[in-house]
Amino acid sequence: MKILVVNAGSSSLKYQLIDMDGEKELAKGLVERIGIEGSRLKHSAGDKKTEIAQEIPDHEAAAQLMLKILQDPEFGVIKSTDEIGAVGHRVLHGGSAFTASVIVNDAAKQAIRDCFPLGPLHNPANLMGIEACEKVMKGTPQVAVFDTAFHQTMPPKAYMYGVPKMYEEKLHVRRYGFHGTSHRYVSRRVCEFLGISPEGKKIIICHLGNGSSLSAVKDGKCQDTSMGLTPLEGLLMGTRCGSCDPAVVQFIANNPLKDDGTPLGHPISVDEVLTIMNKKSGLLGISGKSSDCRDIDSLADAGDPDAELAREMLVYGIKKYIGAYAAAMGGVDIIVFTAGIGENNADLRKQVIDGLEFMGAKIDAEKNKTRSEAVISADDSRVTVCVIPTNEEIMIARDTLDLVTTGKVRDN
Ligand code: ADP
């Protein structure tokens, strides 16, 4: 069966068509600037690449264009949309309602809508993507795969915040965690790769990209994760500050600065402070130059003290979470690096693992020179350290296939 994987944002729609017979990627693409001047589609199928610039007013038009190019005589890979067995959608927030992926029906759509306050930027866009595909592929099953679902096995002691309990009971204020599809894929794949069962294993997954999160996975189930009610909590990220004293919000709101560092002269709202914390902080905010870890590395290597500080803060934060999760699980057997930074930045991996010999983790500098699936720990390291490239699309496609063929997902 061919499965179409869709990730809809507020002005974009990313897609990938996968032949589940052999799990081969047939084509992928991105519709950008939906509803904005300059909208276009970028598409590739194997070596063939094309770009179409045209007006794309809404998500339905984007979905139509995606289907058109997938059936194009030159750049397409299917003859008819009937060949698409089902569509799997990435949905950011499933709240507490979803512990696994689901086939989309009216009740599921309502539950996604109910999560709009928890994921105000993403969930409405994700639902627009679902509804657009429903319209242009009538009768094709649609499946929703949630970024939060894998973390729903966390115990209350890990997901509760210490604010009055009624905020969780009435308003669902709690830790949810994100990147769940990646954490789930990587935690499964590392065991397959090492030829072991997840049972009895304590694994720490470091998903390090523009957005970064760690998870503690015991017996294949998530015990804790670093992102919270929103993706702002946890590690220092590309443009997000990660965890800090919540009173910082009030302090900055009352004493805001202009970009040049001089006082703004009047208070700003909590929403405005959160914009600073989400968009102007992290590697970008500390270095003052870039949110991209590659730039931070080059600047730090050239002696830029702010970039050096940003890199040190990132490494220090990851180390602290690894220590915390090892303590929380009563040990650690496997540490995995994944996503843009985790897969590609060998120096950062070394800096994170160096100094963790006391807990049995030791890196092998030669083995660490990898960008693909590999064990990178020394032979005498008690903790196995690995690189496992993430593949959220394949996880979404597998869940979609499982739900439409057997009614339930394997190995949730
Ligand atoms: P997102 O969270 O947006 O999916 P990615 O997983 O692509 O982000 O991660 C982006 C980060 O990964 C950037 O900080 C970038 O510096 C780093 N990165 C991506 N590719 C490479 C590479 N080839 N070498 C070094 N760093 C990389």
Tab-separated table of N, CA, C and O and ligand atoms in Angstrom, residues 14 179 207-212 238 283 291-295 297 338-345 371 390 392, ligand 1:
chain	number	residue	atom	x	y	z
A	14	LYS	N	3.946	19.965	3.984
A	14	LYS	CA	5.037	19.079	3.600
A	14	LYS	C	4.442	17.706	3.337
A	14	LYS	O	3.532	17.291	4.076
A	179	HIS	N	7.922	16.008	20.043
A	179	HIS	CA	8.845	15.138	19.285
A	179	HIS	C	8.571	13.663	19.602
A	179	HIS	O	9.455	12.827	19.463
A	207	HIS	N	17.067	14.214	21.318
A	207	HIS	CA	16.623	14.727	20.011
A	207	HIS	C	17.060	16.183	19.955
A	207	HIS	O	16.474	17.049	20.623
A	208	LEU	N	18.111	16.462	19.191
A	208	LEU	CA	18.710	17.800	19.184
A	208	LEU	C	18.621	18.399	17.782
A	208	LEU	O	19.368	17.993	16.878
A	209	GLY	N	17.681	19.318	17.606
A	209	GLY	CA	17.521	19.991	16.303
A	209	GLY	C	17.370	21.477	16.557
A	209	GLY	O	17.946	21.999	17.503
A	210	ASN	N	16.563	22.151	15.727
A	210	ASN	CA	16.226	23.543	16.053
A	210	ASN	C	15.448	23.573	17.356
A	210	ASN	O	15.676	24.398	18.218
A	211	GLY	N	14.492	22.650	17.435
A	211	GLY	CA	13.831	22.373	18.704
A	211	GLY	C	14.496	21.131	19.268
A	211	GLY	O	14.819	20.222	18.509
A	212	SER	N	14.720	21.098	20.583
A	212	SER	CA	15.412	19.940	21.158
A	212	SER	C	14.664	19.428	22.377
A	212	SER	O	14.106	20.208	23.143
A	238	GLY	N	17.398	26.480	19.397
A	238	GLY	CA	17.831	27.460	18.398
A	238	GLY	C	17.414	28.876	18.777
A	238	GLY	O	18.243	29.778	18.866
A	283	LEU	N	20.172	29.800	21.332
A	283	LEU	CA	21.477	30.033	20.686
A	283	LEU	C	21.508	31.428	20.072
A	283	LEU	O	22.508	32.145	20.151
A	291	SER	N	20.841	31.186	15.138
A	291	SER	CA	20.167	30.101	15.864
A	291	SER	C	20.697	28.752	15.394
A	291	SER	O	20.311	27.722	15.916
A	292	ASP	N	21.552	28.773	14.360
A	292	ASP	CA	22.012	27.524	13.750
A	292	ASP	C	23.304	27.062	14.415
A	292	ASP	O	24.283	27.804	14.480
A	293	CYS	N	23.293	25.829	14.874
A	293	CYS	CA	24.427	25.300	15.645
A	293	CYS	C	25.732	25.298	14.825
A	293	CYS	O	26.811	25.447	15.387
A	294	ARG	N	25.593	25.145	13.490
A	294	ARG	CA	26.809	25.179	12.644
A	294	ARG	C	27.477	26.539	12.733
A	294	ARG	O	28.700	26.645	12.860
A	295	ASP	N	26.653	27.612	12.672
A	295	ASP	CA	27.200	28.971	12.786
A	295	ASP	C	27.810	29.175	14.164
A	295	ASP	O	28.869	29.794	14.297
A	297	ASP	N	29.134	26.982	16.106
A	297	ASP	CA	30.419	26.269	16.155
A	297	ASP	C	31.514	27.079	15.466
A	297	ASP	O	32.599	27.255	16.015
A	338	THR	N	20.055	12.036	18.142
A	338	THR	CA	19.314	12.076	16.877
A	338	THR	C	18.956	13.515	16.506
A	338	THR	O	19.197	14.437	17.280
A	339	ALA	N	18.385	13.685	15.313
A	339	ALA	CA	17.978	14.982	14.708
A	339	ALA	C	19.213	15.780	14.259
A	339	ALA	O	20.347	15.339	14.481
A	340	GLY	N	18.962	16.935	13.629
A	340	GLY	CA	20.004	17.704	12.932
A	340	GLY	C	21.334	17.800	13.669
A	340	GLY	O	22.386	17.470	13.122
A	341	ILE	N	21.311	18.241	14.916
A	341	ILE	CA	22.553	18.394	15.684
A	341	ILE	C	23.042	17.022	16.168
A	341	ILE	O	24.219	16.681	16.027
A	342	GLY	N	22.119	16.234	16.699
A	342	GLY	CA	22.489	14.922	17.251
A	342	GLY	C	23.104	13.999	16.220
A	342	GLY	O	24.017	13.222	16.522
A	343	GLU	N	22.622	14.100	14.961
A	343	GLU	CA	23.127	13.198	13.918
A	343	GLU	C	24.418	13.695	13.282
A	343	GLU	O	25.211	12.896	12.783
A	344	ASN	N	24.595	15.025	13.275
A	344	ASN	CA	25.691	15.587	12.472
A	344	ASN	C	26.831	16.210	13.257
A	344	ASN	O	27.901	16.415	12.695
A	345	ASN	N	26.596	16.537	14.508
A	345	ASN	CA	27.591	17.328	15.229
A	345	ASN	C	28.398	16.443	16.186
A	345	ASN	O	28.077	16.299	17.373
A	371	ARG	N	27.673	9.993	10.642
A	371	ARG	CA	26.410	10.713	10.513
A	371	ARG	C	25.278	9.706	10.315
A	371	ARG	O	24.150	10.068	10.016
A	390	THR	N	16.743	10.042	12.954
A	390	THR	CA	15.306	9.899	13.180
A	390	THR	C	14.555	9.768	11.862
A	390	THR	O	15.094	10.103	10.787
A	392	GLU	N	10.593	10.403	11.377
A	392	GLU	CA	9.216	10.552	11.845
A	392	GLU	C	8.218	10.135	10.761
A	392	GLU	O	7.165	9.586	11.061
B	1	ADP	P1	14.217	20.946	13.069
B	1	ADP	O1	14.053	20.924	14.564
B	1	ADP	O2	13.807	22.239	12.453
B	1	ADP	O3	13.690	19.710	12.362
B	1	ADP	P2	16.856	19.905	12.439
B	1	ADP	O4	16.637	18.575	13.071
B	1	ADP	O5	17.038	19.975	10.972
B	1	ADP	O6	15.788	20.969	12.877
B	1	ADP	O7	18.150	20.536	13.128
B	1	ADP	C1	18.663	21.789	12.812
B	1	ADP	C2	19.989	21.941	13.534
B	1	ADP	O8	20.833	20.868	13.121
B	1	ADP	C3	20.725	23.219	13.217
B	1	ADP	O9	21.205	23.825	14.421
B	1	ADP	C4	21.912	22.791	12.369
B	1	ADP	O10	23.070	23.495	12.693
B	1	ADP	C5	22.088	21.332	12.718
B	1	ADP	N1	22.499	20.587	11.514
B	1	ADP	C6	21.695	20.179	10.508
B	1	ADP	N2	22.435	19.570	9.539
B	1	ADP	C7	23.713	19.624	9.942
B	1	ADP	C8	24.956	19.172	9.391
B	1	ADP	N3	25.006	18.564	8.217
B	1	ADP	N4	26.074	19.383	10.115
B	1	ADP	C9	26.047	19.991	11.307
B	1	ADP	N5	24.902	20.448	11.877
B	1	ADP	C10	23.756	20.261	11.207
